Amino acid sequence: MKQLVASFCLLMAFFSGLAQDFRPTFHYTPPKNWVNDPNGLVYLDGEYHLFYQYNPFGNKWGHMSWGHAVSKDLVTWETLPVALPEYPNTDGTTTMVFSGCAVVDSLNTSGFFEEGFHKGLVAIYTSHIEGKAQHQSIAYSSDKGRTWQLYEKNPVLDLGMKDFRDPNVIWYPEHNAWIMTVVKPLEYTVQFYESKDLKTWALLSEFGKQGDMTKIWECPSLIKIPVEGKGKNQSKWVLMISSGHRQKGYLAMQYFVGDFDGKQFTPQKQEEILYVDEGKDFYAGIPFSNLPPKHKKPIMIGWINDWEYANDIPTGDTWRGAFSVPREMSLRMTPNGYRLFQRPVPMFQKVMSKKALVAKNAAISGVWKVPFQGDSYDLLLVIQPQKAEGFTLRLLQSGEEATVLRYDVATQELSLDRTKSGLTDFHRRFSGIDRVKVPLRKGKLYVRVLVDKSIVEVFAQGGEKVMTNWVFPTKNAGEISIASEGSSIKVNSLSIKTF
Ligand code: FRU
């Protein structure tokens, strides 16, 4: 019997150990339970706040409340108690606190704060009553988001609809007013509202019924983004919407670049649908509000997951869901028009180990086993396929098991293959390959990959194309290899940093 108990304990330890092994080291995950969308990303007084959709009672979606974490550097996070829990209504129903944003009401436009107090936070969220209604409500905090007061006259915006959600609010100095971007998910319609006090909202205009309409629309945000390179000192407005994926049936985010005149958003002409991230696991990303001027570019965090299988990912009994590394956003003019570029925030690099240069100007013919082993690192590769048909970069490899990044010269496609990445059969739609067109630049591919146990974030050509994916390796050898296809390739440089 004793033996039986001992082996049972061992087995349990093995399984919980296995589950723990999937927990990333430099991506934020909740200590326990379920998370989805980031909410209320806001900077105030030395702290970056990450509120998020959270189930305080379990590791599947439910009881939606706002969880809370803070960071001083956007790299390490401290988890705080739940900020906005779901709450009961007088008629016996419950209001869940769905996605939204937070702003610093430094001018006390809302009148919620004492005179002369410039550090009041106001959260604008969707009040969701299951099966009945969705409207926008507000709450305020005078102690840096630690405790909150619900506004007694909630909701502040109600169209009498069941699906109307995810408000994102910016300050529009030209009008001395707040502007809210909010969505009617089933109608593929974004609405813009204006308010002087965050309590009374007037409709400005609508935008919609274009772009990706393969799923519903959620979590919109309107944001001014600087243009890099040619046309410097300029900026354009970008409207981001969480919606469908290039591969039908999955979720992703799309964006439109255009102009906003204080009333209406007008997109530039675009021939293709523009996706923020081409992987399967980047959704509901929103920008930070009130960033200090030292940040020249807006910063976004997204939820790493896909509703297709989000409730089933095999991270064990304790936690489920993660957030991307904060990403800086900029625009660049390309032959096809303005395109979004994303890079991990520079602070992130500071905490990684010194650059470990693994290779420089190396010719590779066949398979090269990189002299590095690990499952949590920041890899930068500059590679020239020369006359080869393509090449592969195998990550988190143990024998046959690997996550494979492949470049195909003929099609100019970069693909991320997780069909043999480890656990894949927990959901029939998890296994698969993502492909994205990435032309070489002067014959070279620049690719940065953040590998973090079970998360792979790929930034190609300086962040012009990004792919974020979960993978669940089972064998943990953490090997890396690079292989040429057809003829030899040149690795201009390869460096790997660890956390
Ligand atoms: C997006 C979303 C939002 C909603 C929230 C609920 O992932 O569906 O539209 O507010 O999650 O948790």
Tab-separated table of N, CA and C in Angstrom, residues 79-141:
chain	number	residue	atom	x	y	z
A	79	THR	N	1.874	40.426	-8.871
A	79	THR	CA	0.429	40.212	-8.900
A	79	THR	C	-0.205	40.821	-7.659
A	80	LEU	N	-1.261	41.592	-7.851
A	80	LEU	CA	-1.984	42.213	-6.734
A	80	LEU	C	-3.362	41.550	-6.611
A	81	PRO	N	-4.087	41.830	-5.521
A	81	PRO	CA	-5.428	41.240	-5.393
A	81	PRO	C	-6.357	41.668	-6.540
A	82	VAL	N	-7.419	40.898	-6.736
A	82	VAL	CA	-8.404	41.200	-7.778
A	82	VAL	C	-8.864	42.651	-7.628
A	83	ALA	N	-8.889	43.382	-8.746
A	83	ALA	CA	-9.227	44.811	-8.687
A	83	ALA	C	-10.736	45.033	-8.766
A	84	LEU	N	-11.366	44.415	-9.746
A	84	LEU	CA	-12.809	44.601	-9.948
A	84	LEU	C	-13.490	43.236	-10.048
A	85	PRO	N	-14.044	42.733	-8.956
A	85	PRO	CA	-14.722	41.435	-9.007
A	85	PRO	C	-16.116	41.551	-9.618
A	86	GLU	N	-16.631	40.439	-10.104
A	86	GLU	CA	-18.029	40.439	-10.565
A	86	GLU	C	-18.911	40.826	-9.372
A	87	TYR	N	-20.102	41.379	-9.642
A	87	TYR	CA	-20.925	41.838	-8.523
A	87	TYR	C	-22.406	41.523	-8.730
A	88	PRO	N	-23.123	41.329	-7.598
A	88	PRO	CA	-24.540	40.991	-7.694
A	88	PRO	C	-25.388	42.223	-7.967
A	89	ASN	N	-26.499	42.022	-8.658
A	89	ASN	CA	-27.459	43.109	-8.896
A	89	ASN	C	-28.676	42.892	-8.004
A	90	THR	N	-29.483	43.914	-7.836
A	90	THR	CA	-30.624	43.802	-6.924
A	90	THR	C	-31.658	42.789	-7.425
A	91	ASP	N	-31.701	42.537	-8.747
A	91	ASP	CA	-32.698	41.598	-9.276
A	91	ASP	C	-32.205	40.147	-9.263
A	92	GLY	N	-31.106	39.896	-8.566
A	92	GLY	CA	-30.633	38.513	-8.454
A	92	GLY	C	-29.647	38.121	-9.545
A	93	THR	N	-29.490	38.926	-10.561
A	93	THR	CA	-28.502	38.613	-11.604
A	93	THR	C	-27.110	39.065	-11.138
A	94	THR	N	-26.109	38.681	-11.916
A	94	THR	CA	-24.736	39.071	-11.590
A	94	THR	C	-24.153	39.849	-12.755
A	95	THR	N	-23.419	40.884	-12.440
A	95	THR	CA	-22.697	41.615	-13.492
A	95	THR	C	-21.261	41.136	-13.525
A	96	MET	N	-20.861	40.636	-14.690
A	96	MET	CA	-19.443	40.300	-14.859
A	96	MET	C	-18.746	41.534	-15.406
A	97	VAL	N	-17.480	41.678	-15.016
A	97	VAL	CA	-16.713	42.841	-15.454
A	97	VAL	C	-15.908	42.428	-16.685
A	98	PHE	N	-16.448	42.751	-17.847
A	98	PHE	CA	-15.805	42.365	-19.105
A	98	PHE	C	-14.718	43.374	-19.476
A	99	SER	N	-14.173	43.186	-20.675
A	99	SER	CA	-12.985	43.954	-21.064
A	99	SER	C	-13.224	45.449	-21.173
A	100	GLY	N	-12.145	46.193	-20.993
A	100	GLY	CA	-12.196	47.634	-21.080
A	100	GLY	C	-10.819	48.228	-20.852
A	101	CYS	N	-10.827	49.499	-20.458
A	101	CYS	CA	-9.562	50.220	-20.365
A	101	CYS	C	-9.539	51.038	-19.080
A	102	ALA	N	-8.431	51.713	-18.835
A	102	ALA	CA	-8.345	52.624	-17.694
A	102	ALA	C	-7.604	53.872	-18.140
A	103	VAL	N	-8.044	55.006	-17.638
A	103	VAL	CA	-7.366	56.260	-17.977
A	103	VAL	C	-7.019	57.015	-16.688
A	104	VAL	N	-6.014	57.871	-16.775
A	104	VAL	CA	-5.699	58.748	-15.652
A	104	VAL	C	-6.473	60.036	-15.886
A	105	ASP	N	-7.365	60.346	-14.964
A	105	ASP	CA	-8.191	61.554	-15.114
A	105	ASP	C	-7.501	62.696	-14.377
A	106	SER	N	-6.383	63.147	-14.946
A	106	SER	CA	-5.535	64.103	-14.214
A	106	SER	C	-6.209	65.468	-14.051
A	107	LEU	N	-7.179	65.779	-14.904
A	107	LEU	CA	-7.874	67.072	-14.772
A	107	LEU	C	-9.177	66.933	-13.988
A	108	ASN	N	-9.398	65.740	-13.463
A	108	ASN	CA	-10.631	65.459	-12.717
A	108	ASN	C	-11.880	65.836	-13.527
A	109	THR	N	-11.883	65.455	-14.785
A	109	THR	CA	-13.038	65.756	-15.648
A	109	THR	C	-14.287	65.041	-15.139
A	110	SER	N	-14.076	63.916	-14.467
A	110	SER	CA	-15.212	63.113	-13.994
A	110	SER	C	-15.800	63.680	-12.703
A	111	GLY	N	-15.001	64.489	-12.003
A	111	GLY	CA	-15.460	65.015	-10.716
A	111	GLY	C	-15.439	63.958	-9.621
A	112	PHE	N	-14.817	62.828	-9.864
A	112	PHE	CA	-14.780	61.749	-8.859
A	112	PHE	C	-13.754	62.013	-7.750
A	113	PHE	N	-12.825	62.925	-8.014
A	113	PHE	CA	-11.678	63.042	-7.111
A	113	PHE	C	-11.666	64.385	-6.393
A	114	GLU	N	-10.813	64.442	-5.366
A	114	GLU	CA	-10.725	65.697	-4.608
A	114	GLU	C	-10.027	66.753	-5.444
A	115	GLU	N	-10.331	67.991	-5.151
A	115	GLU	CA	-9.731	69.086	-5.908
A	115	GLU	C	-8.205	69.024	-5.820
A	116	GLY	N	-7.554	69.217	-6.931
A	116	GLY	CA	-6.090	69.238	-6.929
A	116	GLY	C	-5.448	67.866	-6.996
A	117	PHE	N	-6.256	66.819	-6.974
A	117	PHE	CA	-5.701	65.456	-7.059
A	117	PHE	C	-5.585	65.070	-8.531
A	118	HIS	N	-4.360	64.730	-8.947
A	118	HIS	CA	-4.137	64.493	-10.375
A	118	HIS	C	-3.936	63.026	-10.715
A	119	LYS	N	-4.117	62.160	-9.724
A	119	LYS	CA	-3.743	60.759	-9.956
A	119	LYS	C	-4.928	59.804	-9.887
A	120	GLY	N	-6.080	60.322	-10.238
A	120	GLY	CA	-7.274	59.469	-10.204
A	120	GLY	C	-7.335	58.558	-11.421
A	121	LEU	N	-7.668	57.311	-11.175
A	121	LEU	CA	-7.836	56.355	-12.284
A	121	LEU	C	-9.323	56.108	-12.509
A	122	VAL	N	-9.718	56.070	-13.776
A	122	VAL	CA	-11.095	55.684	-14.090
A	122	VAL	C	-11.038	54.477	-15.018
A	123	ALA	N	-11.738	53.437	-14.646
A	123	ALA	CA	-11.824	52.239	-15.493
A	123	ALA	C	-13.142	52.298	-16.256
A	124	ILE	N	-13.075	52.006	-17.542
A	124	ILE	CA	-14.278	51.981	-18.375
A	124	ILE	C	-14.389	50.556	-18.890
A	125	TYR	N	-15.432	49.840	-18.492
A	125	TYR	CA	-15.509	48.408	-18.801
A	125	TYR	C	-16.910	48.051	-19.284
A	126	THR	N	-17.017	46.863	-19.826
A	126	THR	CA	-18.341	46.380	-20.226
A	126	THR	C	-18.977	45.651	-19.053
A	127	SER	N	-20.156	46.120	-18.662
A	127	SER	CA	-20.911	45.426	-17.619
A	127	SER	C	-21.764	44.380	-18.354
A	128	HIS	N	-21.498	43.125	-18.050
A	128	HIS	CA	-22.115	42.021	-18.799
A	128	HIS	C	-23.064	41.255	-17.886
A	129	ILE	N	-24.313	41.183	-18.283
A	129	ILE	CA	-25.278	40.367	-17.534
A	129	ILE	C	-25.648	39.210	-18.442
A	130	GLU	N	-25.192	38.032	-18.057
A	130	GLU	CA	-25.268	36.836	-18.903
A	130	GLU	C	-26.638	36.662	-19.573
A	131	GLY	N	-26.595	36.586	-20.893
A	131	GLY	CA	-27.813	36.338	-21.667
A	131	GLY	C	-28.751	37.528	-21.752
A	132	LYS	N	-28.427	38.621	-21.068
A	132	LYS	CA	-29.379	39.736	-20.992
A	132	LYS	C	-28.871	41.020	-21.626
A	133	ALA	N	-27.720	41.469	-21.184
A	133	ALA	CA	-27.304	42.800	-21.631
A	133	ALA	C	-25.795	42.996	-21.565
A	134	GLN	N	-25.329	43.885	-22.406
A	134	GLN	CA	-23.963	44.398	-22.303
A	134	GLN	C	-24.033	45.911	-22.455
A	135	HIS	N	-23.473	46.617	-21.476
A	135	HIS	CA	-23.405	48.070	-21.554
A	135	HIS	C	-22.079	48.506	-20.968
A	136	GLN	N	-21.775	49.809	-21.112
A	136	GLN	CA	-20.480	50.287	-20.624
A	136	GLN	C	-20.671	50.972	-19.278
A	137	SER	N	-19.777	50.643	-18.344
A	137	SER	CA	-19.862	51.204	-17.003
A	137	SER	C	-18.501	51.740	-16.594
A	138	ILE	N	-18.487	52.492	-15.499
A	138	ILE	CA	-17.206	53.043	-15.044
A	138	ILE	C	-16.999	52.815	-13.541
A	139	ALA	N	-15.743	52.854	-13.140
A	139	ALA	CA	-15.356	52.735	-11.731
A	139	ALA	C	-14.148	53.629	-11.533
A	140	TYR	N	-13.899	54.055	-10.298
A	140	TYR	CA	-12.769	54.969	-10.093
A	140	TYR	C	-11.965	54.590	-8.856
A	141	SER	N	-10.707	55.016	-8.903
A	141	SER	CA	-9.774	54.652	-7.834
A	141	SER	C	-8.861	55.825	-7.511
